[in-house]
Every structure is written in structure tokens, then in C-alpha cells.
Amino acid sequence: MPVHWFEKLFKNRGILWLLFIVNFLGTIYGYIWYGSQMEFTAANYPLWLLPFVPDSPTASLFFTLALLLLLFPPKSFTGLNIKGIIEALAVVTSVKYGIWAVSIIIAGGYQGDVLTWKDWMLMGSHTGMAVEALLYAGFFSYRRMLPLALIWTLFNDTVDYSYGVYPWLPSVLEDNVIWVQYFTFALTLFSVAVAWLFRERSKLRITSSKRASS
């Protein structure tokens, strides 16, 4: 019974549309937030690096698209595969950058950075990113696409720290870039593992519920 209640609530089209709108607006705000760094990157780095700059907004974009595909699920084989890739990227990157942003802000505050209301707002929104991704992991069908999500996210990490286009850090952490890099790569592996575990756990829970009700 709890599973049915959970599914009915979070698969309700009204809830899906509400989350879609919130994430869509949040994604736009995120790209605006990265505007200065993207302008700096365009002026000082090869243009092909631009897509790798706004990590969190891109994660939010993946999740927004995943919600849209829940509202309007594709029917074709190609469409279903694209849906799986987007869902895998949505869960992995939302969990990763949700945790990453909160951790970096807290680390900066621990080392003396003065936290403002914007920092608290960012921690709240990024925590929401990770939580909603895990809530919807059970409704997504991305297990076969997790290796592609892993490859893409590791490639993104490699580009970020090889070319120096990682998200700008608090000034007090500029001497700790190498540790941030290690943390980022480790967080990618952790996020993929969590995405797999939550998908498997949800699958087993739903299967058990169906058996109990039959």
C-alpha cells in the first residue's frame, strides 16, 4: 500500500508539471548564474569547452527533460533509448552536483568564507536536486545506460580539471584544487553507485508490492 500511495503522488501529472516548471526555471537561473564564468571561458579558452562550464544547470536540464519524458513517454525504440540516457544522466549528475555544491560551500565556510543568503539558497536548491533525483529513480528506466552516464560524467570531470574550467570555487579553497578534483572524481563513482542501488531497490520494492497485492 505505501508503494501505491508513493507512486500515485509522485507520478501525478499535476505534481510532474509543477516539478517540471520549477526545474525549468531553476535551470534557466543556473545558466544565468554561470554567465560570468561562461563569458570568461569564451574569451580565454577554446569555445568547445563552454558546454562543460555550467555543471549544475546541465544536471538540472537533464532532470527537467526526464520529467518531460515522463509526461510524454516516447514509443519508438530510439526514443526509449534516448529517454534512458537522459534519465541516467539526470540521476547521476543531479546527485553528484547536488552533493558537490553543498560540500564545497560548507568547506569554504569551514575555512573562513563568509556565507551569505545566496549560499544558503544554493545549498537548499542543490539538496533538492539530489533528493528529487533519488525520489524519481524508481520511476526511470536507465539501468542499461548507467555505463554511458559514468563515461560522460568522468569525461566532464577530466575536461574540467585538465583545462581549468571547473566551477569557480570560494577564494579560500583555491589552494585546495587538487583535493577538490579528487573529491569530484570520487563523487562521480559514488553517484553512479547510488543511482544503481536506488533503481534496484525501487525495482525490488515495486515487485514485492505487486506480488503481495496479487
Coordinates of N, CA and C in Angstrom, one line a residue:
M1 N 0.8 -1.2 0.0 CA 0.0 0.0 0.0 C 0.8 1.3 0.0
P2 N 1.9 1.4 0.8 CA 2.7 2.6 0.8 C 3.3 2.8 -0.6
V3 N 3.7 1.7 -1.3 CA 4.3 1.9 -2.7 C 3.2 2.5 -3.6
H4 N 2.0 2.0 -3.5 CA 1.0 2.6 -4.4 C 0.7 4.1 -4.1
W5 N 0.7 4.4 -2.8 CA 0.5 5.8 -2.4 C 1.6 6.7 -2.9
F6 N 2.9 6.2 -2.8 CA 4.0 6.9 -3.3 C 4.0 7.1 -4.8
E7 N 3.7 6.1 -5.5 CA 3.6 6.2 -6.9 C 2.5 7.1 -7.4
K8 N 1.4 7.0 -6.8 CA 0.3 7.9 -7.2 C 0.6 9.4 -7.0
L9 N 1.3 9.6 -5.9 CA 1.6 11.0 -5.6 C 2.7 11.6 -6.5
F10 N 3.8 10.9 -6.7 CA 4.9 11.4 -7.5 C 4.7 11.2 -9.0
K11 N 3.8 10.3 -9.4 CA 3.5 10.2 -10.8 C 2.3 11.0 -11.3
N12 N 1.7 11.7 -10.3 CA 0.5 12.5 -10.6 C 1.0 13.6 -11.6
R13 N 0.2 13.8 -12.7 CA 0.6 14.7 -13.7 C 0.7 16.2 -13.2
G14 N -0.1 16.5 -12.2 CA 0.0 17.8 -11.6 C 1.3 18.0 -10.9
I15 N 1.7 17.0 -10.2 CA 3.0 17.1 -9.5 C 4.1 17.1 -10.5
L16 N 4.0 16.3 -11.5 CA 5.1 16.3 -12.6 C 5.2 17.6 -13.3
W17 N 4.1 18.2 -13.6 CA 4.1 19.6 -14.2 C 4.7 20.6 -13.3
L18 N 4.3 20.5 -12.0 CA 4.8 21.5 -11.0 C 6.4 21.4 -10.9
L19 N 6.8 20.2 -10.8 CA 8.3 19.9 -10.7 C 9.0 20.3 -12.0
F20 N 8.3 20.1 -13.2 CA 8.9 20.4 -14.4 C 9.1 22.0 -14.5
I21 N 8.1 22.7 -14.1 CA 8.2 24.2 -14.2 C 9.3 24.7 -13.2
V22 N 9.3 24.2 -12.0 CA 10.3 24.6 -11.0 C 11.7 24.3 -11.5
N23 N 11.9 23.1 -12.1 CA 13.2 22.7 -12.5 C 13.6 23.5 -13.8
F24 N 12.6 23.8 -14.7 CA 12.9 24.5 -15.9 C 13.3 25.9 -15.5
L25 N 12.6 26.6 -14.6 CA 13.0 27.9 -14.2 C 14.4 27.9 -13.5
G26 N 14.6 26.9 -12.6 CA 15.8 26.8 -11.9 C 17.0 26.5 -12.9
T27 N 16.8 25.8 -14.0 CA 17.8 25.6 -15.0 C 18.2 26.9 -15.6
I28 N 17.2 27.7 -16.0 CA 17.4 29.0 -16.6 C 18.3 29.9 -15.7
Y29 N 17.8 29.9 -14.4 CA 18.5 30.7 -13.4 C 20.0 30.2 -13.3
G30 N 20.2 28.9 -13.3 CA 21.5 28.3 -13.2 C 22.4 28.8 -14.3
Y31 N 21.9 28.8 -15.5 CA 22.8 29.2 -16.6 C 23.1 30.7 -16.5
I32 N 22.1 31.5 -16.0 CA 22.4 32.9 -15.8 C 23.4 33.1 -14.7
W33 N 23.4 32.3 -13.7 CA 24.3 32.3 -12.6 C 25.8 32.1 -13.1
Y34 N 25.9 31.2 -14.1 CA 27.2 30.8 -14.7 C 27.6 31.8 -15.8
G35 N 26.8 32.9 -16.0 CA 27.1 33.8 -17.1 C 28.5 34.3 -17.1
S36 N 28.9 34.8 -16.0 CA 30.2 35.5 -15.9 C 31.3 34.5 -16.3
Q37 N 31.2 33.2 -15.7 CA 32.3 32.2 -16.0 C 32.2 31.8 -17.4
M38 N 31.0 31.7 -18.0 CA 30.9 31.4 -19.4 C 31.5 32.4 -20.3
E39 N 31.3 33.7 -20.0 CA 31.9 34.8 -20.7 C 33.4 34.8 -20.6
F40 N 33.9 34.5 -19.4 CA 35.4 34.4 -19.2 C 35.9 33.3 -20.0
T41 N 35.2 32.1 -20.0 CA 35.7 31.0 -20.7 C 35.7 31.2 -22.2
A42 N 34.7 31.8 -22.7 CA 34.6 32.2 -24.2 C 35.7 33.1 -24.6
A43 N 36.2 34.0 -23.7 CA 37.2 35.0 -24.0 C 38.6 34.4 -23.9
N44 N 38.8 33.3 -23.1 CA 40.1 32.9 -22.8 C 40.4 31.4 -23.1
Y45 N 39.4 30.7 -23.5 CA 39.6 29.2 -23.8 C 38.9 28.9 -25.1
P46 N 39.2 27.7 -25.7 CA 38.5 27.3 -26.9 C 37.0 27.2 -26.6
L47 N 36.3 27.5 -27.6 CA 34.8 27.6 -27.5 C 34.2 26.2 -27.2
W48 N 34.8 25.2 -27.6 CA 34.3 23.8 -27.4 C 34.2 23.5 -25.9
L49 N 34.9 24.2 -25.1 CA 34.8 24.0 -23.6 C 33.6 24.6 -22.9
L50 N 32.9 25.4 -23.6 CA 31.8 26.1 -23.0 C 30.7 25.2 -22.4
P51 N 30.3 24.1 -23.1 CA 29.3 23.2 -22.6 C 29.7 22.5 -21.3
F52 N 31.0 22.5 -21.0 CA 31.5 21.8 -19.7 C 31.5 22.8 -18.5
V53 N 31.2 24.0 -18.7 CA 31.3 25.0 -17.6 C 30.1 24.9 -16.7
P54 N 28.9 25.0 -17.1 CA 27.8 25.1 -16.2 C 27.3 23.7 -15.8
D55 N 28.0 23.1 -14.9 CA 27.7 21.7 -14.5 C 26.4 21.5 -13.8
S56 N 26.1 22.3 -12.8 CA 24.8 22.1 -12.1 C 23.6 22.4 -13.0
P57 N 23.6 23.5 -13.8 CA 22.4 23.8 -14.6 C 22.2 22.7 -15.7
T58 N 23.3 22.1 -16.2 CA 23.1 21.0 -17.1 C 22.5 19.8 -16.5
A59 N 22.9 19.5 -15.2 CA 22.3 18.4 -14.5 C 20.8 18.7 -14.3
S60 N 20.5 19.9 -14.0 CA 19.1 20.3 -13.8 C 18.3 20.2 -15.1
L61 N 19.0 20.5 -16.2 CA 18.4 20.4 -17.5 C 18.1 18.9 -17.9
F62 N 19.0 18.0 -17.5 CA 18.8 16.6 -17.7 C 17.5 16.1 -17.0
F63 N 17.4 16.6 -15.7 CA 16.3 16.1 -14.9 C 15.0 16.7 -15.4
T64 N 15.0 18.0 -15.9 CA 13.9 18.6 -16.5 C 13.4 17.9 -17.7
L65 N 14.3 17.5 -18.5 CA 13.9 16.7 -19.7 C 13.4 15.3 -19.3
A66 N 14.0 14.7 -18.3 CA 13.5 13.4 -17.8 C 12.0 13.5 -17.3
L67 N 11.7 14.6 -16.6 CA 10.3 14.8 -16.2 C 9.4 15.0 -17.4
L68 N 9.9 15.7 -18.4 CA 9.1 15.9 -19.6 C 8.8 14.6 -20.3
L69 N 9.8 13.7 -20.3 CA 9.6 12.4 -20.9 C 8.7 11.4 -20.1
L70 N 8.6 11.7 -18.8 CA 7.6 11.0 -18.0 C 6.2 11.5 -18.4
L71 N 6.1 12.8 -18.7 CA 4.8 13.3 -19.0 C 4.4 12.9 -20.4
F72 N 5.3 12.8 -21.3 CA 5.1 12.4 -22.7 C 6.1 11.3 -23.1
P73 N 5.9 10.1 -22.6 CA 6.8 9.0 -22.9 C 6.9 8.6 -24.4
P74 N 8.1 8.4 -24.9 CA 8.2 8.1 -26.3 C 7.8 6.6 -26.5
K75 N 7.5 6.3 -27.7 CA 7.0 4.9 -28.1 C 8.1 4.2 -28.9
S76 N 8.9 4.9 -29.7 CA 9.9 4.2 -30.5 C 11.1 3.6 -29.8
F77 N 11.7 2.7 -30.4 CA 12.9 2.1 -29.8 C 14.0 3.2 -29.6
T78 N 14.2 4.0 -30.6 CA 15.2 5.1 -30.5 C 14.8 6.1 -29.3
G79 N 13.5 6.4 -29.3 CA 13.1 7.4 -28.3 C 13.2 6.8 -26.9
L80 N 13.0 5.5 -26.7 CA 13.1 4.9 -25.4 C 14.6 4.8 -25.0
N81 N 15.5 4.6 -25.9 CA 16.9 4.6 -25.6 C 17.4 6.0 -25.2
I82 N 16.9 7.0 -26.0 CA 17.3 8.4 -25.6 C 16.7 8.8 -24.2
K83 N 15.5 8.3 -24.0 CA 14.9 8.5 -22.6 C 15.8 7.9 -21.5
G84 N 16.3 6.7 -21.8 CA 17.1 6.0 -20.8 C 18.4 6.7 -20.5
I85 N 19.0 7.3 -21.6 CA 20.3 8.0 -21.4 C 20.0 9.3 -20.6
I86 N 19.0 10.0 -21.0 CA 18.7 11.3 -20.3 C 18.4 11.0 -18.8
E87 N 17.6 9.9 -18.5 CA 17.3 9.6 -17.1 C 18.5 9.2 -16.3
A88 N 19.4 8.4 -17.0 CA 20.7 8.1 -16.3 C 21.5 9.3 -16.0
L89 N 21.6 10.2 -16.9 CA 22.4 11.4 -16.7 C 21.7 12.3 -15.7
A90 N 20.4 12.3 -15.7 CA 19.6 13.1 -14.7 C 19.9 12.7 -13.3
V91 N 19.8 11.4 -13.1 CA 20.0 10.9 -11.7 C 21.5 11.1 -11.3
V92 N 22.4 10.6 -12.1 CA 23.8 10.6 -11.7 C 24.3 12.1 -11.5
T93 N 24.0 13.0 -12.4 CA 24.6 14.3 -12.3 C 23.8 15.1 -11.3
S94 N 22.5 14.9 -11.1 CA 21.8 15.7 -10.1 C 22.3 15.3 -8.7
V95 N 22.5 14.0 -8.4 CA 23.0 13.5 -7.1 C 24.4 14.1 -7.0
K96 N 25.2 14.0 -8.0 CA 26.6 14.4 -7.9 C 26.8 15.9 -7.6
Y97 N 26.2 16.7 -8.5 CA 26.4 18.1 -8.3 C 25.5 18.7 -7.2
G98 N 24.5 18.0 -6.8 CA 23.7 18.4 -5.6 C 24.6 18.3 -4.4
I99 N 25.3 17.2 -4.2 CA 26.2 16.9 -3.1 C 27.4 17.8 -3.2
W100 N 27.9 17.9 -4.4 CA 29.2 18.7 -4.6 C 29.0 20.1 -4.2
A101 N 28.0 20.8 -4.7 CA 27.8 22.2 -4.4 C 27.7 22.4 -2.9
V102 N 26.9 21.6 -2.2 CA 26.7 21.8 -0.8 C 28.0 21.5 0.0
S103 N 28.8 20.5 -0.5 CA 30.0 20.2 0.2 C 31.0 21.3 0.0
I104 N 31.1 21.9 -1.2 CA 32.1 23.0 -1.4 C 31.7 24.2 -0.7
I105 N 30.4 24.6 -0.6 CA 30.0 25.7 0.2 C 30.3 25.5 1.7
I106 N 30.1 24.4 2.2 CA 30.4 24.1 3.6 C 31.9 24.1 3.8
A107 N 32.6 23.5 2.9 CA 34.1 23.5 3.1 C 34.6 24.9 3.0
G108 N 34.1 25.8 2.2 CA 34.5 27.2 2.1 C 34.2 27.9 3.4
G109 N 33.0 27.7 4.0 CA 32.6 28.3 5.2 C 33.5 27.8 6.4
Y110 N 33.9 26.5 6.3 CA 34.7 26.0 7.4 C 36.1 26.6 7.4
Q111 N 36.6 27.0 6.2 CA 37.9 27.6 6.0 C 37.8 29.2 6.1
G112 N 36.7 29.7 6.5 CA 36.6 31.1 6.7 C 35.8 32.0 5.7
D113 N 35.3 31.3 4.7 CA 34.5 32.1 3.7 C 33.2 32.5 4.4
V114 N 32.8 33.8 4.2 CA 31.5 34.3 4.8 C 30.4 33.8 4.0
L115 N 29.5 33.1 4.6 CA 28.3 32.6 3.9 C 27.2 33.6 3.9
T116 N 26.6 33.8 2.7 CA 25.5 34.8 2.6 C 24.2 34.0 2.3
W117 N 23.1 34.8 2.2 CA 21.8 34.2 1.9 C 21.9 33.4 0.6
K118 N 22.7 33.9 -0.4 CA 22.8 33.2 -1.6 C 23.4 31.8 -1.4
D119 N 24.4 31.7 -0.5 CA 25.0 30.4 -0.3 C 23.9 29.4 0.3
W120 N 23.1 29.9 1.3 CA 22.1 29.1 1.9 C 21.0 28.7 0.9
M121 N 20.7 29.6 0.0 CA 19.8 29.3 -1.1 C 20.3 28.2 -2.0
L122 N 21.6 28.4 -2.3 CA 22.2 27.3 -3.2 C 22.3 26.0 -2.5
M123 N 22.6 26.0 -1.3 CA 22.6 24.7 -0.6 C 21.2 24.0 -0.5
G124 N 20.2 24.9 -0.3 CA 18.8 24.3 -0.3 C 18.4 23.8 -1.7
S125 N 18.7 24.6 -2.7 CA 18.3 24.1 -4.1 C 19.1 22.9 -4.6
H126 N 20.4 22.9 -4.2 CA 21.2 21.7 -4.7 C 20.9 20.4 -3.9
T127 N 20.5 20.6 -2.6 CA 20.0 19.5 -1.8 C 18.7 18.9 -2.5
G128 N 17.9 19.8 -2.9 CA 16.6 19.5 -3.6 C 16.9 18.7 -4.9
M129 N 18.0 19.1 -5.6 CA 18.3 18.4 -6.8 C 18.6 16.9 -6.6
A130 N 19.4 16.7 -5.5 CA 19.8 15.3 -5.2 C 18.6 14.5 -4.7
V131 N 17.8 15.1 -3.9 CA 16.6 14.4 -3.3 C 15.6 14.0 -4.4
E132 N 15.3 15.0 -5.2 CA 14.2 14.7 -6.2 C 14.7 13.6 -7.2
A133 N 16.0 13.6 -7.5 CA 16.6 12.6 -8.4 C 16.4 11.2 -7.8
L134 N 16.7 11.1 -6.6 CA 16.6 9.8 -5.9 C 15.1 9.4 -5.7
L135 N 14.2 10.4 -5.5 CA 12.8 10.1 -5.4 C 12.3 9.5 -6.7
Y136 N 12.8 10.0 -7.8 CA 12.2 9.6 -9.1 C 13.1 8.4 -9.8
A137 N 14.1 8.0 -9.1 CA 15.0 7.0 -9.7 C 14.1 5.7 -9.9
G138 N 13.2 5.4 -9.1 CA 12.4 4.2 -9.2 C 11.4 4.3 -10.4
F139 N 11.1 5.5 -10.9 CA 10.2 5.6 -12.0 C 10.9 5.7 -13.3
F140 N 12.2 5.8 -13.3 CA 13.0 5.8 -14.5 C 13.5 4.4 -14.9
S141 N 13.8 4.3 -16.2 CA 14.4 3.1 -16.7 C 15.7 3.3 -17.4
Y142 N 16.7 3.4 -16.5 CA 18.0 3.8 -17.0 C 19.2 2.9 -16.7
R143 N 18.9 1.7 -16.1 CA 19.9 0.8 -15.6 C 21.0 0.5 -16.7
R144 N 20.5 0.2 -17.9 CA 21.4 -0.2 -19.0 C 22.3 1.0 -19.5
M145 N 21.8 2.2 -19.2 CA 22.5 3.4 -19.7 C 23.5 4.0 -18.6
L146 N 23.6 3.4 -17.5 CA 24.5 3.9 -16.4 C 25.9 3.9 -16.9
P147 N 26.4 2.9 -17.6 CA 27.8 3.0 -18.1 C 28.1 4.2 -18.9
L148 N 27.1 4.6 -19.8 CA 27.3 5.8 -20.6 C 27.3 7.1 -19.7
A149 N 26.4 7.1 -18.7 CA 26.4 8.2 -17.8 C 27.7 8.3 -17.0
L150 N 28.3 7.2 -16.7 CA 29.6 7.2 -16.0 C 30.6 7.7 -16.9
I151 N 30.7 7.3 -18.1 CA 31.7 7.7 -19.1 C 31.6 9.2 -19.3
W152 N 30.4 9.7 -19.5 CA 30.2 11.1 -19.8 C 30.6 12.0 -18.6
T153 N 30.2 11.5 -17.4 CA 30.5 12.4 -16.2 C 32.0 12.3 -15.9
L154 N 32.6 11.2 -16.1 CA 34.1 11.2 -15.9 C 34.8 12.0 -16.9
F155 N 34.3 12.0 -18.2 CA 34.9 12.9 -19.2 C 34.7 14.3 -18.9
N156 N 33.5 14.7 -18.3 CA 33.3 16.0 -17.9 C 34.3 16.5 -16.8
D157 N 34.5 15.6 -15.9 CA 35.4 15.8 -14.8 C 36.8 16.0 -15.3
T158 N 37.2 15.2 -16.3 CA 38.5 15.3 -16.9 C 38.7 16.6 -17.6
V159 N 37.7 17.0 -18.3 CA 37.8 18.3 -19.0 C 37.9 19.4 -18.0
D160 N 37.0 19.4 -17.0 CA 37.0 20.5 -16.0 C 38.4 20.7 -15.4
Y161 N 39.0 19.6 -15.0 CA 40.3 19.8 -14.2 C 41.5 19.7 -15.1
S162 N 41.4 19.3 -16.3 CA 42.5 19.3 -17.2 C 42.7 20.7 -17.8
Y163 N 41.6 21.4 -18.1 CA 41.6 22.7 -18.8 C 41.3 23.8 -17.8
G164 N 40.9 23.5 -16.6 CA 40.7 24.6 -15.6 C 39.3 25.2 -15.7
V165 N 38.3 24.5 -16.3 CA 37.0 25.1 -16.4 C 36.0 24.6 -15.4
Y166 N 36.5 24.1 -14.3 CA 35.6 23.6 -13.2 C 34.9 24.8 -12.6
P167 N 33.8 24.6 -12.0 CA 33.1 25.7 -11.4 C 34.0 26.5 -10.4
W168 N 33.8 27.8 -10.5 CA 34.7 28.7 -9.7 C 34.4 28.4 -8.2
L169 N 35.5 28.3 -7.5 CA 35.5 27.9 -6.1 C 35.6 29.2 -5.2
P170 N 35.1 29.0 -3.9 CA 35.4 30.1 -3.0 C 36.9 30.4 -2.9
S171 N 37.3 31.6 -2.7 CA 38.7 32.0 -2.8 C 39.5 31.2 -1.7
V172 N 38.9 30.9 -0.6 CA 39.6 30.2 0.4 C 40.0 28.7 0.0
L173 N 39.4 28.2 -1.0 CA 39.6 26.9 -1.5 C 40.5 26.8 -2.7
E174 N 41.0 28.0 -3.2 CA 41.8 28.0 -4.4 C 43.1 27.2 -4.2
D175 N 43.6 27.1 -2.9 CA 44.8 26.3 -2.7 C 44.5 24.8 -2.5
N176 N 43.3 24.4 -2.6 CA 42.9 23.0 -2.4 C 42.3 22.4 -3.7
V177 N 42.6 22.9 -4.8 CA 42.0 22.5 -6.1 C 42.3 21.0 -6.3
I178 N 43.5 20.5 -6.0 CA 43.8 19.1 -6.2 C 42.9 18.2 -5.4
W179 N 42.6 18.6 -4.1 CA 41.7 17.8 -3.3 C 40.2 17.9 -3.7
V180 N 39.9 19.1 -4.3 CA 38.5 19.2 -4.9 C 38.4 18.3 -6.1
Q181 N 39.5 18.2 -6.8 CA 39.5 17.3 -8.0 C 39.3 15.9 -7.6
Y182 N 40.1 15.4 -6.6 CA 39.9 14.0 -6.1 C 38.5 13.8 -5.6
F183 N 38.0 14.7 -4.9 CA 36.6 14.6 -4.4 C 35.6 14.5 -5.5
T184 N 35.8 15.3 -6.5 CA 34.9 15.3 -7.7 C 34.8 14.0 -8.4
F185 N 36.0 13.4 -8.7 CA 36.1 12.1 -9.3 C 35.4 11.0 -8.5
A186 N 35.7 11.1 -7.2 CA 35.2 10.1 -6.3 C 33.7 10.2 -6.2
L187 N 33.2 11.4 -6.2 CA 31.8 11.7 -6.1 C 31.0 11.2 -7.4
T188 N 31.7 11.2 -8.5 CA 31.1 10.6 -9.7 C 30.9 9.1 -9.5
L189 N 31.9 8.4 -9.1 CA 31.7 7.0 -8.8 C 30.6 6.7 -7.8
F190 N 30.6 7.5 -6.7 CA 29.6 7.3 -5.7 C 28.2 7.6 -6.2
S191 N 28.0 8.6 -7.1 CA 26.7 8.9 -7.6 C 26.2 7.8 -8.5
V192 N 27.1 7.2 -9.3 CA 26.7 6.1 -10.2 C 26.3 4.9 -9.3
A193 N 27.0 4.7 -8.3 CA 26.7 3.5 -7.4 C 25.3 3.8 -6.7
V194 N 25.1 5.0 -6.3 CA 23.8 5.3 -5.6 C 22.7 5.2 -6.6
A195 N 22.9 5.7 -7.8 CA 21.8 5.6 -8.9 C 21.5 4.2 -9.1
W196 N 22.5 3.3 -9.2 CA 22.2 1.9 -9.4 C 21.5 1.3 -8.2
L197 N 21.9 1.6 -7.0 CA 21.3 1.0 -5.8 C 19.8 1.4 -5.7
F198 N 19.6 2.7 -5.9 CA 18.2 3.2 -5.7 C 17.3 2.6 -6.8
R199 N 17.8 2.4 -8.0 CA 17.0 1.8 -9.1 C 16.7 0.4 -8.7
E200 N 17.7 -0.4 -8.3 CA 17.4 -1.8 -7.9 C 16.5 -1.9 -6.7
R201 N 16.7 -1.0 -5.7 CA 15.9 -1.1 -4.5 C 14.4 -0.8 -4.9
S202 N 14.2 0.2 -5.7 CA 12.9 0.6 -6.1 C 12.2 -0.6 -6.9
K203 N 13.0 -1.2 -7.8 CA 12.5 -2.3 -8.6 C 12.1 -3.5 -7.7
L204 N 12.9 -3.8 -6.7 CA 12.5 -4.9 -5.8 C 11.3 -4.5 -5.0
R205 N 11.2 -3.3 -4.5 CA 10.1 -2.9 -3.7 C 8.8 -2.9 -4.5
I206 N 8.8 -2.5 -5.7 CA 7.6 -2.5 -6.6 C 7.2 -3.9 -6.9
T207 N 8.2 -4.8 -7.2 CA 7.9 -6.2 -7.5 C 7.3 -6.9 -6.3
S208 N 7.8 -6.6 -5.1 CA 7.3 -7.2 -3.8 C 5.8 -6.8 -3.6
S209 N 5.6 -5.5 -3.9 CA 4.2 -4.9 -3.7 C 3.2 -5.6 -4.6
K210 N 3.6 -5.8 -5.9 CA 2.7 -6.4 -6.8 C 2.4 -7.8 -6.4
R211 N 3.4 -8.6 -5.9 CA 3.2 -9.9 -5.5 C 2.3 -10.0 -4.3
A212 N 2.4 -9.0 -3.4 CA 1.6 -9.0 -2.2 C 0.1 -8.7 -2.5
S213 N -0.1 -7.9 -3.6 CA -1.4 -7.5 -3.9 C -2.1 -8.4 -4.8
S214 N -1.4 -9.4 -5.4 CA -2.0 -10.4 -6.3 C -2.5 -11.6 -5.6

